[in-house]
Amino acid sequence: MSNAPSSSGVPQSVPALLARNVAQFGSKPAYREKEYGIWQTWSWAEVSEEIDAIANGLLALGVDRGDHVAVIGRNRPALYWSMVAAQKVGAVPVPLYQDAVAEEMAYVLEHCFARFVIAGDQEQVDKVLEVQERVPQIEHIIYLDPRGMRKYDHTKLHALSDVKAEGRVAHERFEKELAARQAELDYDSTCVMLYTSGTTGKPKGVVLSNRNIIETSKASSEFDRLDPHDEVLAYLPMAWVGDFIFSIGQAYWTGFCVNCPESAETMMTDLREIGPTYFFAPPRVFENLLTSVMIRMEDASPMKRAMFHKAMAHAKKVGPKLLDGEPVSAADKLRYQIDNLLIIGPLKNTLGMSRVRVGYTAGEAIGPEIFDFYRALGINLKQLYGQTEASVFITQQKDNEVRPDTVGTPTPGVELRIADNGEVFYRSPGTFVEYYKNPEGTASTKDAEGWVATGDAGFIEPDTGHLRIIDRAKDVGKMASGALFAPKYVENKLKFFPNILEAVVFGNERDMCTAFINIDLTAVGNWAERNNIAYASYQELAGHPQVLDMIQSHVEEVNRSVAEDEMLSGCQVHRFLILHKELDADDGELTRTRKVRRRIIEEKFHDLIDALYGGKSEQYTETEVTYEDGRKGKITATLKIRDAATVPVTSVKSPEDQVAAE
Amino acid sequence: MNQMTAPAAPQDGYVTEDGRTIGGVVMEMRNITLRFGGVVAIKDISFDIREGEIRAIIGPNGAGKSSMLNVISGFYHPQEGEVWYKGEKRPPMRPYQVARQGIARTFQNIALFEGMTVLDNVMTGRLNHMTASILDQAFWWGKAQKEETANRQKAEEIIDFLEIQNIRKTPVGRLPYGLKKRVELARALAAEPKILLLDEPMAGMNVEEKEDMSRFVLDVNDEFGTTIVLIEHDMGVVMDLSDRVVVMDYGRKIGDGTPDEVRSNQEVIDAYLGVSHD
């Protein structure tokens, strides 16, 4: 499939798609950004002019074919344009995570040998300058927001506005060169290079070609019938493949409008003002939204609260059915419509989701309660399964086949295969070209026939063809008793409680499972306030006996539910503790996309794990933490360890029988 | 009285170590004495303020710092002495007249309109830049329309500058203390002042908030070239931020100079460590 000749007539590069969009809907809005309190709009024609100016400016600075241009910053139109401008001059854009510390940034800049950096603001420029000695090849740093930059030495620094002005002046000089470079781009030339955050080891540079991006965008846009009138809000990290596909791939393919928020803090207001029709968010965002709604309802007047709960109870019965087009009695429908007018509609409006036609969540499992809540509101929330190496899409759910426990059927053009050990393999036009400067890594991930190992264990449901993911293949283990150990399965169940932000379950090759818990400061803090519990810090709240009691009841509830699944009933949590700090990407405990790094946590908190298995009732510990500015400090705490009630397991099936049965 | 003489900076201004240009004297206090009945709040104090500099006034509680600021802002009228502004002797003025001359301030105890939104509070800072009549403004007609748009733009630029976009429409009364302080700074900046008077801008803040505020003060000075006079108790902040420091104690000036000079001044050390006064 990946070797198939390009379909005729399809523009062969992102800049070529841009030219097509200018011709097809030149005056239609392409990008919006809220600045100075007003939504500023650029049409496709204006965007093309801006991109040309940046591209000419880059030529004037001496960007060569094949150069890597690093782009660092929050979602802003000018940074998206810079990426396309880099493509236009034959260079490769490399978006970086803006919250990465200087050290992480240095690794990527060094690895891709970036000669040019386009940074959003002073903060990003400072980080690049800080690691300058490690990356002496950087010739020019271009910045977008000139604030605070006046005193800097400008021999290597340029304001993007100056680069654009230079490009506009020089456009006749470079006209031929630019056209020639753009003409050289084809389906096989590199479109973008994205570094995967990687749950283990150093990040890897995933090279994606124009074919990968355009074919995937085409297939997925057609799957959900996206059209030029759709609106998206670009608020997820630009370095993440999903944002590249949504805000550049699909946006250029279908011609819809990309909206950039004013700042990270105004995201919710901006969401409400734009009312996107196509919306993506990781489960965490949906969880946080739901938590904040619930907190506000707790504080609402009794009458409002009663109305809300009544309406939600009915909506949970009827809403999903209506979405799936299943028959619903006229009375139920009428009541849903009245509720919609009084409660559900306004709630959706508050959430900024009144107009969502297609909503997706991915990256982690989403709690069934959370999923059902949004579906009950009539929001077409679906799940997809993907990864950077696949240009996102591997499987996604069709409109009327949405379930919380599967990730859907293969996206058109994707082939799936389940290996004997349960690992999921795929092959698609979106399959990445290679890991940059890492042939061994490429070879161990992608075989000669183009099959890519996802690293996830799962199975395809025989009757529906839906893919179900159990856990990371390498995390699935066995307990001392031989029972299957799938930590993620239990962690997800724990995390579905609003009070639990993060959980890490241990138990591989042990005789019982234990867990670290992170409480959700917003939810538990609100609970503490209502119950007159005073606390000064996260640590203090986390150690409060009543909080421990509450979490214990959650753990016991999870144990009851885990016990029902015969294959995984051995994974009940016998002992747990509440961590004294929030797991943080800055301390290396989470990836930048906020996935738990199991090995690192095991090493870092080995004393706590020993205490969990050693039968102690409390343990003193010291932990090093990294502050946002990179300084390090130490926190100490004595943590209480609790035993949780478990349900006795009658018969534990060995995983072999079960997986084979699937 | 062991009064230090002003530092030997050249009369026509100089360039600081971090590359900022400090101009000539923009304001001069000459032998100011301020009494409230029998109490002498300020005793024969003279100092100058240069264009573009950050000038701190420090001293123990009750030293007369805020009174000094109130003299500059025209709220108090000294019984003796003269205020020279832009090379001219300033006649006794009401605070609003002083504001029109380009001097804005923030208050030690926040003085915002609690029921109004952040944006509206910032807009009030634009009052001196509005010339349309009350009638025009009431009916939002003619000149008032154009003016409001222009003023709103300026207000939005300041909101962007101080990174308070997310609370733009929030009533000030609902904001935490640290943010109120920032809104107050925003309102003062909206007046586009030549001289900005900050009365304890960092009082009651935690370390992080102080760092933020310090950065904003430096940025204001750097981006807009605003001359800043600030009163502050946090010595670390004062020594880091300011170009020159006036030290007051019991209404007298006991020190004047760069942070380093002031730090090594014995009388200043005594005042802060509490040596008995005769």
Tab-separated table of C-alpha atoms in Angstrom, chain A residues 462-619:
chain	number	residue	atom	x	y	z
A	462	PRO	CA	-14.864	-11.223	16.197
A	463	ASP	CA	-18.451	-10.013	15.667
A	464	THR	CA	-17.916	-6.267	15.313
A	465	GLY	CA	-14.381	-6.025	13.947
A	466	HIS	CA	-13.596	-3.380	16.557
A	467	LEU	CA	-10.117	-3.237	18.017
A	468	ARG	CA	-9.776	-3.415	21.789
A	469	ILE	CA	-6.549	-2.368	23.446
A	470	ILE	CA	-5.653	-3.963	26.776
A	471	ASP	CA	-2.356	-2.344	27.660
A	472	ARG	CA	1.181	-1.609	26.481
A	473	ALA	CA	2.535	-4.935	25.269
A	474	LYS	CA	5.665	-4.598	27.386
A	475	ASP	CA	3.688	-3.679	30.496
A	476	VAL	CA	1.423	-6.689	30.314
A	477	GLY	CA	3.033	-9.224	32.596
A	478	LYS	CA	2.276	-12.074	34.886
A	479	MET	CA	1.881	-12.153	38.599
A	480	ALA	CA	3.615	-14.709	40.774
A	481	SER	CA	0.441	-16.799	40.677
A	482	GLY	CA	0.502	-16.836	36.880
A	483	ALA	CA	-2.470	-14.498	36.573
A	484	LEU	CA	-2.399	-11.831	33.882
A	485	PHE	CA	-1.120	-8.457	35.051
A	486	ALA	CA	-2.414	-5.453	33.069
A	487	PRO	CA	-1.641	-2.335	35.139
A	488	LYS	CA	-3.194	0.182	32.769
A	489	TYR	CA	-6.529	-1.589	32.993
A	490	VAL	CA	-6.659	-1.045	36.743
A	491	GLU	CA	-5.113	2.420	36.628
A	492	ASN	CA	-7.765	3.571	34.182
A	493	LYS	CA	-10.514	2.304	36.431
A	494	LEU	CA	-8.952	4.220	39.318
A	495	LYS	CA	-8.512	7.368	37.266
A	496	PHE	CA	-12.181	7.360	36.336
A	497	PHE	CA	-12.844	8.708	39.847
A	498	PRO	CA	-12.682	12.518	39.681
A	499	ASN	CA	-10.692	12.529	42.935
A	500	ILE	CA	-7.882	10.467	41.432
A	501	LEU	CA	-5.679	12.254	38.938
A	502	GLU	CA	-3.096	9.586	38.296
A	503	ALA	CA	-2.442	6.030	39.463
A	504	VAL	CA	0.475	3.674	39.013
A	505	VAL	CA	-0.115	-0.016	39.730
A	506	PHE	CA	2.697	-2.481	40.473
A	507	GLY	CA	2.532	-6.243	40.639
A	508	ASN	CA	4.517	-7.808	37.827
A	509	GLU	CA	5.979	-11.088	39.138
A	510	ARG	CA	4.738	-10.286	42.618
A	511	ASP	CA	2.119	-12.018	44.692
A	512	MET	CA	-0.195	-9.012	44.878
A	513	CYS	CA	-0.873	-5.653	43.268
A	514	THR	CA	-0.151	-2.334	44.941
A	515	ALA	CA	-0.681	1.223	43.793
A	516	PHE	CA	0.582	4.807	43.961
A	517	ILE	CA	-2.203	7.374	43.804
A	518	ASN	CA	-2.152	11.061	42.880
A	519	ILE	CA	-5.186	12.970	44.055
A	520	ASP	CA	-6.808	15.619	41.858
A	521	LEU	CA	-6.187	18.863	43.692
A	522	THR	CA	-9.196	20.630	42.146
A	523	ALA	CA	-11.709	17.958	43.026
A	524	VAL	CA	-10.328	16.958	46.407
A	525	GLY	CA	-9.622	20.604	47.266
A	526	ASN	CA	-13.249	21.490	46.621
A	527	TRP	CA	-14.377	18.536	48.700
A	528	ALA	CA	-12.067	19.664	51.517
A	529	GLU	CA	-13.473	23.167	51.354
A	530	ARG	CA	-17.023	21.911	51.639
A	531	ASN	CA	-16.073	19.704	54.588
A	532	ASN	CA	-14.104	22.392	56.379
A	533	ILE	CA	-10.810	20.602	56.063
A	534	ALA	CA	-7.940	23.056	56.138
A	535	TYR	CA	-4.826	22.371	54.124
A	536	ALA	CA	-1.854	24.405	52.976
A	537	SER	CA	-0.407	22.318	50.197
A	538	TYR	CA	-0.919	19.380	47.945
A	539	GLN	CA	1.278	17.332	50.214
A	540	GLU	CA	-0.752	18.128	53.305
A	541	LEU	CA	-4.057	17.372	51.622
A	542	ALA	CA	-2.680	14.129	50.193
A	543	GLY	CA	-1.697	12.973	53.666
A	544	HIS	CA	-5.009	13.821	55.360
A	545	PRO	CA	-6.626	10.748	56.985
A	546	GLN	CA	-10.065	11.572	55.583
A	547	VAL	CA	-8.629	11.821	52.092
A	548	LEU	CA	-7.002	8.443	52.629
A	549	ASP	CA	-10.372	7.048	53.710
A	550	MET	CA	-12.029	8.417	50.612
A	551	ILE	CA	-9.369	7.040	48.273
A	552	GLN	CA	-9.533	3.724	50.075
A	553	SER	CA	-13.242	3.467	49.315
A	554	HIS	CA	-12.491	4.213	45.644
A	555	VAL	CA	-9.801	1.527	45.546
A	556	GLU	CA	-12.145	-0.999	47.099
A	557	GLU	CA	-14.829	-0.147	44.573
A	558	VAL	CA	-12.326	-0.703	41.768
A	559	ASN	CA	-11.357	-4.033	43.313
A	560	ARG	CA	-14.979	-5.143	43.191
A	561	SER	CA	-15.238	-4.182	39.545
A	562	VAL	CA	-11.877	-5.764	38.630
A	563	ALA	CA	-12.949	-8.975	40.340
A	564	GLU	CA	-15.815	-9.294	37.888
A	565	ASP	CA	-13.432	-9.670	34.959
A	566	GLU	CA	-12.232	-13.224	35.282
A	567	MET	CA	-9.120	-12.719	33.184
A	568	LEU	CA	-7.863	-9.782	35.241
A	569	SER	CA	-9.287	-10.490	38.681
A	570	GLY	CA	-5.774	-11.026	40.029
A	571	CYS	CA	-5.039	-7.339	39.522
A	572	GLN	CA	-6.961	-6.146	42.571
A	573	VAL	CA	-5.055	-3.556	44.580
A	574	HIS	CA	-4.169	-4.910	48.022
A	575	ARG	CA	-2.158	-1.972	49.357
A	576	PHE	CA	-1.836	1.624	48.259
A	577	LEU	CA	-0.389	4.997	49.204
A	578	ILE	CA	-1.035	8.567	48.122
A	579	LEU	CA	2.083	10.169	46.696
A	580	HIS	CA	3.361	13.350	48.304
A	581	LYS	CA	3.874	15.102	44.965
A	582	GLU	CA	2.074	15.235	41.659
A	583	LEU	CA	3.770	13.180	38.982
A	584	ASP	CA	5.312	15.675	36.604
A	585	ALA	CA	6.853	15.702	33.147
A	586	ASP	CA	9.549	18.097	34.383
A	587	ASP	CA	10.749	15.397	36.769
A	588	GLY	CA	10.683	12.813	34.008
A	589	GLU	CA	7.857	10.853	35.657
A	590	LEU	CA	5.425	11.534	32.842
A	591	THR	CA	5.993	12.049	29.148
A	592	ARG	CA	5.180	15.433	27.661
A	593	THR	CA	1.855	13.965	26.591
A	594	ARG	CA	1.334	12.994	30.238
A	595	LYS	CA	1.729	9.252	30.032
A	596	VAL	CA	3.169	7.477	33.034
A	597	ARG	CA	6.821	6.431	32.731
A	598	ARG	CA	6.627	3.230	34.710
A	599	ARG	CA	10.327	2.297	34.837
A	600	ILE	CA	11.446	5.727	35.962
A	601	ILE	CA	8.815	5.850	38.685
A	602	GLU	CA	9.815	2.383	39.851
A	603	GLU	CA	13.448	3.451	40.155
A	604	LYS	CA	12.754	6.815	41.702
A	605	PHE	CA	10.345	5.614	44.381
A	606	HIS	CA	11.839	2.175	44.998
A	607	ASP	CA	11.822	2.821	48.766
A	608	LEU	CA	8.062	3.316	48.658
A	609	ILE	CA	7.522	0.168	46.636
A	610	ASP	CA	9.620	-1.776	49.128
A	611	ALA	CA	7.466	-0.388	51.918
A	612	LEU	CA	4.272	-1.401	50.093
A	613	TYR	CA	5.467	-4.968	49.804
A	614	GLY	CA	7.291	-4.968	53.122
A	615	GLY	CA	4.081	-4.656	55.117
A	616	LYS	CA	5.032	-1.309	56.702
A	617	SER	CA	2.298	1.131	57.688
A	618	GLU	CA	4.288	4.260	56.878
A	619	GLN	CA	7.469	5.244	55.091
